[in-house]
Short mmCIF file of C-alpha atoms in Angstrom, two decimals:
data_model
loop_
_atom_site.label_atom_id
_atom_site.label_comp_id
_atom_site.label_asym_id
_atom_site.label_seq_id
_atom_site.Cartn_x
_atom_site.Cartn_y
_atom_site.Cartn_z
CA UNK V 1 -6.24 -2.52 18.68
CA UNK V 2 -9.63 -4.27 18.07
CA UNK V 3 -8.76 -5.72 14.46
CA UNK V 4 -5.55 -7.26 12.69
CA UNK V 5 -5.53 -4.72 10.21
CA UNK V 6 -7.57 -2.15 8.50
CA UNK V 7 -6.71 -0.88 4.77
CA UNK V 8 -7.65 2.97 3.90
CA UNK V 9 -8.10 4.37 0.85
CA UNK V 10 -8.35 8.13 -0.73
CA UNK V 11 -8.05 10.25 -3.96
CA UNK V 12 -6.03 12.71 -3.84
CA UNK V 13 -7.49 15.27 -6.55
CA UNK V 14 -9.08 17.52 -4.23
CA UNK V 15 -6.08 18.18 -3.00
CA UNK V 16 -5.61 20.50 -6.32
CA UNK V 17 -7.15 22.92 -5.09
CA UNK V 18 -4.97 25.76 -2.84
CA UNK V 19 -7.57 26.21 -0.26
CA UNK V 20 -7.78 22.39 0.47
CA UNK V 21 -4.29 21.76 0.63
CA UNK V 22 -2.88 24.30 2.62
CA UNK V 23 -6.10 23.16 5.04
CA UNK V 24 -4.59 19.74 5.14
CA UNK V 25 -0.99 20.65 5.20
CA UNK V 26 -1.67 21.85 8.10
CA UNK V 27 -3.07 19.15 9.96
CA UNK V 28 -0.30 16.48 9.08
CA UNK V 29 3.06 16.16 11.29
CA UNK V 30 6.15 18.55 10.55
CA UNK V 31 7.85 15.47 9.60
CA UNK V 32 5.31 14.94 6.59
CA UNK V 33 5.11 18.93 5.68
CA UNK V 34 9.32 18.57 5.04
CA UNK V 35 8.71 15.44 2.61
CA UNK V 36 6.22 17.36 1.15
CA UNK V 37 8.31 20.41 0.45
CA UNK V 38 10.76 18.71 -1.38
CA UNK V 39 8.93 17.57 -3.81
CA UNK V 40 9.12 19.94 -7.17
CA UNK V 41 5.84 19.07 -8.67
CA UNK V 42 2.74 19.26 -7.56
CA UNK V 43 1.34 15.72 -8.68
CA UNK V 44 3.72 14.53 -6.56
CA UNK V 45 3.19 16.86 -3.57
CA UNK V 46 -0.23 16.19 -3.93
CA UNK V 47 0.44 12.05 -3.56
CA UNK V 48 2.84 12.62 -0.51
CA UNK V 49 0.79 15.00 1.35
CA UNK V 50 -2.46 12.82 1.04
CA UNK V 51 -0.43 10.05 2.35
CA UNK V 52 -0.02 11.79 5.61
CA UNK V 53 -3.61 13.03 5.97
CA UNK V 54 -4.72 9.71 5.34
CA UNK V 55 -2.17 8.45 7.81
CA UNK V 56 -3.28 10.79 10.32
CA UNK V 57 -7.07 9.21 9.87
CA UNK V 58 -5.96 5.86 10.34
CA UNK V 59 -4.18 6.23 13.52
CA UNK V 60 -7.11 8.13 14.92
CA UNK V 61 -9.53 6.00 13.81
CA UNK V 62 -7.34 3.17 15.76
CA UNK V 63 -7.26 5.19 18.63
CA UNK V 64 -3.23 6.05 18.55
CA UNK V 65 -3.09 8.84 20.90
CA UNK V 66 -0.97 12.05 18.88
CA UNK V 67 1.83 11.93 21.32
CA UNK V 68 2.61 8.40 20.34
CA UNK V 69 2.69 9.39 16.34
CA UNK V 70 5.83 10.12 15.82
CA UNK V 71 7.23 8.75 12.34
CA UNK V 72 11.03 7.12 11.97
CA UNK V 73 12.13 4.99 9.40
CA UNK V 74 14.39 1.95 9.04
CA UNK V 75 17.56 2.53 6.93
CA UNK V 76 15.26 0.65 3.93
CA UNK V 77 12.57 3.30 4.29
CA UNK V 78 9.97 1.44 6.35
CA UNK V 79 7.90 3.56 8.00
CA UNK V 80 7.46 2.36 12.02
CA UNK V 81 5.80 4.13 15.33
CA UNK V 82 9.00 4.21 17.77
CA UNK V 83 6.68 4.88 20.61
CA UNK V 84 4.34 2.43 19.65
CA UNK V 85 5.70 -0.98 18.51
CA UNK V 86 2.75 -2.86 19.10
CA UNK V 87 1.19 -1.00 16.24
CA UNK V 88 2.72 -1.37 12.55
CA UNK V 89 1.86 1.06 9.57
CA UNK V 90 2.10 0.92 6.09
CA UNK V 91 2.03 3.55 2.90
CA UNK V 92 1.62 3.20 -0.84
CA UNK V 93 0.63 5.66 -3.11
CA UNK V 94 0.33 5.65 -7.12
CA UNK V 95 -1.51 8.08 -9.62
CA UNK V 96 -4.14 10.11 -7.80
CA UNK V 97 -4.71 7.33 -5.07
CA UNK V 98 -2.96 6.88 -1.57
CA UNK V 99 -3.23 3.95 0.67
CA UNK V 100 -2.40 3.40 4.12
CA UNK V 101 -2.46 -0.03 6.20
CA UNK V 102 -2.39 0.05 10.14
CA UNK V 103 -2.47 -3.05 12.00
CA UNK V 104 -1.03 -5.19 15.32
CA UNK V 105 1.51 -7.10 13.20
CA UNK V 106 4.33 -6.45 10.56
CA UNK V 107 2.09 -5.25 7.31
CA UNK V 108 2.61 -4.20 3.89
CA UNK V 109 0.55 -2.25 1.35
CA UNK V 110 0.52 -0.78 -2.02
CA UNK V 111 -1.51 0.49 -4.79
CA UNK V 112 -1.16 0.59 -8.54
CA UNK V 113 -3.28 2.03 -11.76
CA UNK V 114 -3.75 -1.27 -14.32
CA UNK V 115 -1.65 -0.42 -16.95
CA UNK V 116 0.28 -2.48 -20.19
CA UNK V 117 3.33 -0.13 -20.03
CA UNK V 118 5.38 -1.70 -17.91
CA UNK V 119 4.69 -5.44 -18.68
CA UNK V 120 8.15 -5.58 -20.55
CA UNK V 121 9.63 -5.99 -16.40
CA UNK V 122 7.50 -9.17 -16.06
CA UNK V 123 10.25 -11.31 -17.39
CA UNK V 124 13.53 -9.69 -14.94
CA UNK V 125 11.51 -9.45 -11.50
CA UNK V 126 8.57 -12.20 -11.84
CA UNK V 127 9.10 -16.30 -11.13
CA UNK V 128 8.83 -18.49 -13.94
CA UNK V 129 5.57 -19.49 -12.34
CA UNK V 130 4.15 -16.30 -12.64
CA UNK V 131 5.06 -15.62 -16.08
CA UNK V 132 3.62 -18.49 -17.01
CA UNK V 133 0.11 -17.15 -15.40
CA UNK V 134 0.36 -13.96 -17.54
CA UNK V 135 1.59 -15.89 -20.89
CA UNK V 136 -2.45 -17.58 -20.53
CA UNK V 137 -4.42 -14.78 -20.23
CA UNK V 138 -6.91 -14.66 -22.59
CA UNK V 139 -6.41 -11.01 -23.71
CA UNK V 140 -4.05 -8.14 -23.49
CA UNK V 141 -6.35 -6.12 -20.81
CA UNK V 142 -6.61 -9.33 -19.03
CA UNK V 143 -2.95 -9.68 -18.62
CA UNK V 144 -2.05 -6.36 -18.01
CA UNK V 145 -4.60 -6.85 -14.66
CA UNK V 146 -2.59 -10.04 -13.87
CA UNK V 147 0.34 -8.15 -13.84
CA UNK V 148 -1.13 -5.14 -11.41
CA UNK V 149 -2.66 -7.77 -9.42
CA UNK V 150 1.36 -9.56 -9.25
CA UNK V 151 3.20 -6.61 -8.86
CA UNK V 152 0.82 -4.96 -5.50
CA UNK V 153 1.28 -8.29 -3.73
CA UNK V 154 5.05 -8.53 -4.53
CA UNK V 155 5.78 -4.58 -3.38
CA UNK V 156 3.39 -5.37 -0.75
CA UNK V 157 5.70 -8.58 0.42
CA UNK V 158 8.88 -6.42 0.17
CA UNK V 159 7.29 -4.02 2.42
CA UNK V 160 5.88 -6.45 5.20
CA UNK V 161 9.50 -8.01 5.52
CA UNK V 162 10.98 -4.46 5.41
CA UNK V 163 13.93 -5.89 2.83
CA UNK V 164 12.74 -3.29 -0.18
CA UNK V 165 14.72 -4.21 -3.14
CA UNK V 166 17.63 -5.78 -1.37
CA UNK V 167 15.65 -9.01 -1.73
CA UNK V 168 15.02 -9.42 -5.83
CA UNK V 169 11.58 -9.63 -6.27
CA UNK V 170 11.41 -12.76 -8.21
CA UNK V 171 13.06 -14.29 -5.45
CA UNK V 172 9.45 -15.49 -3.95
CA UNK V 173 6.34 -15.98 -6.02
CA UNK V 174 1.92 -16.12 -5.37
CA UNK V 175 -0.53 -18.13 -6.75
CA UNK V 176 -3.85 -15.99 -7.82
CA UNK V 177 -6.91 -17.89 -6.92
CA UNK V 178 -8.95 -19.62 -9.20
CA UNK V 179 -12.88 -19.28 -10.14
CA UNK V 180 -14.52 -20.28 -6.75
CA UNK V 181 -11.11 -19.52 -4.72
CA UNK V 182 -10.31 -16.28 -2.41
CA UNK V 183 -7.30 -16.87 -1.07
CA UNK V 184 -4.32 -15.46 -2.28
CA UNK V 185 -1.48 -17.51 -1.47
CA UNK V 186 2.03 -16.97 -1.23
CA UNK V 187 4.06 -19.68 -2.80
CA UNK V 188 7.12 -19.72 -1.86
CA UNK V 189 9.17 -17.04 0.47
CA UNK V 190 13.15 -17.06 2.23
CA UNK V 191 11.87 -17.78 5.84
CA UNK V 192 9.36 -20.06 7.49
CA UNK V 193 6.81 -17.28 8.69
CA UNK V 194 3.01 -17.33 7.90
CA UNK V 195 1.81 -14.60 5.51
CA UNK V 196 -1.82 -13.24 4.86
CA UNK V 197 -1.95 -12.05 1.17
CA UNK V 198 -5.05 -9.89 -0.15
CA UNK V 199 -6.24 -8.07 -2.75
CA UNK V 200 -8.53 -5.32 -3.23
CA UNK V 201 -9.97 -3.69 -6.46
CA UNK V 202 -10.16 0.22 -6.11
CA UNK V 203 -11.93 2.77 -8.27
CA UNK V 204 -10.39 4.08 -11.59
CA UNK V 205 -9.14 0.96 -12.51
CA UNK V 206 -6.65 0.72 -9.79
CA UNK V 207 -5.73 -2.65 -7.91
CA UNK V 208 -4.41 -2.72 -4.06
CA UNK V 209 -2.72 -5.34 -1.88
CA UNK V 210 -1.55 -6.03 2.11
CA UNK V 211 0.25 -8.47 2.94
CA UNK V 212 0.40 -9.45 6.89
CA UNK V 213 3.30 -11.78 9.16
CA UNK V 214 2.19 -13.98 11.10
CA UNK V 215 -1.29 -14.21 9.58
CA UNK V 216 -3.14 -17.38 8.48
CA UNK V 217 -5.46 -15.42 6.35
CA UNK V 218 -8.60 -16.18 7.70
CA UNK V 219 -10.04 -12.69 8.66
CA UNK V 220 -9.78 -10.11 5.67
CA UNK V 221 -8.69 -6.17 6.37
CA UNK V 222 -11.40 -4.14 6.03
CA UNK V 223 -11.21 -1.64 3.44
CA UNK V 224 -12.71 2.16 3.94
CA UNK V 225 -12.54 4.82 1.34
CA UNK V 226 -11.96 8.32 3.10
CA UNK V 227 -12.59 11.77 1.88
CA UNK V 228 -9.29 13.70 2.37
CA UNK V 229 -11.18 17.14 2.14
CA UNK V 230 -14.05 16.06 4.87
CA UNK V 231 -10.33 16.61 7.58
CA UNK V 232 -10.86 19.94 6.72
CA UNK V 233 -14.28 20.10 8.71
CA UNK V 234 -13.59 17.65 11.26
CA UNK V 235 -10.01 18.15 12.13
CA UNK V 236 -8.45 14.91 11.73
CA UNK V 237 -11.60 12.56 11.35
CA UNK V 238 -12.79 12.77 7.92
CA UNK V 239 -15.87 10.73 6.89
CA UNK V 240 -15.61 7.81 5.54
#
C-alpha cells in the first residue's frame, strides 16, 4: 500500500430499492450475505450490506487481490484480513451512512448522525476533562456536535486497540483543537503507543473519525465519498 490510510464513505438509501440491492448482494462475500440475512429489518440490512460493498471498494481500490479477502474476526469483533496482515480494515456504520477505513497499520473508524438524545451518557463514559468541554459550549446544537465529535474518536480508539468495551471508555480522554488548531490529540491512553486522531464532517449532519497506531499525525487519510449503486455498473469499482 501507497498511503497510511484511506477513509470511504457512502449512503446507503439506494440500497432501498430491490433491484439495487439484490445487484449488490451479490457482489459482496458469502460471509457478508449471512450477516446480512440475519438481520430482521431492512434499515438495518440495508446498513450491513452497504458496509460490505463499500468494503469490497476499498480493498480494490488498494489493490487487495480477492483471494486474499477473506474476513475473520477477533473474539471482540474486530474485523482483520488473515491472509493479509500487513493490511488492517475498519467498519462503522450509523443511520443511512457506512464507513470503511483500510490502511498499513492498526486503524479505527466510526460514524455518527449529530444528535442531543443521547447526551444524558456524557457523564458515565466521558473524562472529567471532556465534560468540562461540553458544559462551555455556547449552545445546545453546539454541544450536542461536541459530543458526536467525542464519542466517533472514542469508538474509533476502542476499535484501533481492538479492546471494544472491555476498556471503559472514559478510561482515556482527547483534546478538540482550538480556533487555528487541526490536530486532534489524544490525551491520555493505557499504553505508551503513538496515535493519529482525525475527524471528518460528512453530509446530513453526520460527523466521522479514524484513529491510527503508530501514527504521529502528520499526513491526514484521505476521505472519498462512493456511490454504492455505480458497483452495479462496474462490478466492484464504483465511482467515486
Amino acid at each position: 500500500m501507497t498511503y497510511p490510510c484511506r477513509l470511504y464513505h457512502a449512503d446507503v438509501t439506494p440500497l432501498g430499492d430491490a433491484g439495487v440491492f439484490r445487484a449488490l448482494y451479490g457482489l459482496v462475500p458469502g460471509e457478508r450475505q449471512i450477516r446480512t440475512d440475519r438481520y430482521r429489518f431492512d434499515a438495518d440490512k440495508r446498513l450491513s450490506l452497504g458496509a460490505g460493498a463499500l468494503l469490497v471498494f476499498a480493498l480494490d481500490d488498494a489493490g487487495i487481490p480477492p483471494a486474499d479477502r477473506r474476513i475473520a474476526r477477533t473474539p471482540q469483533g474486530k474485523p482483520y484480513l488473515p491472509d493479509r496482515p500487513d493490511v488492517h480494515i475498519s467498519l462503522s456504520h450509523s443511520g443511512t451512512k457506512v464507513l470503511c477505513a483500510v490502511a498499513d497499520r492498526h486503524v479505527g473508524c466510526d460514524a455518527e448522525r449529530v444528535d442531543g438524545r443521547h447526551l444524558r451518557v456524557a457523564k458515565r463514559f466521558f473524562t472529567p476533562e471532556e465534560n468540562e468541554l461540553l458544559a462551555a459550549a455556547d449552545t445546545p446544537e453546539a454541544r450536542y456536535v461536541l459530543f458526536t465529535r467525542l464519542w466517533v474518536l472514542k469508538e474509533s480508539f476502542l476499535k484501533v486497540t481492538g479492546d471494544g468495551l472491555s476498556r471503559p471508555m472514559n478510561s482515556f480522554s482527547f483534546s478538540l483543537p482550538c480556533p487555528g488548531q487541526t490536530r486532534v490529540r489524544l490525551r491520555q491512553t493505557v499504553d505508551d503507543a503513538e496515535y493519529g486522531c482525525y475527524e471528518y464532517g460528512l453530509p446530513d449532519n453526520y460527523r466521522c473519525a479514524c484513529v491510527l497506531r503508530g501514527d504521529g499525525g502528520s499526513d491526514p487519510p484521505t476521505l472519498t465519498e462512493v456511490d454504492l449503486a455505480g458497483m452495479i455498473c462496474r462490478g466492484c469499482a464504483p465511482t467515486p
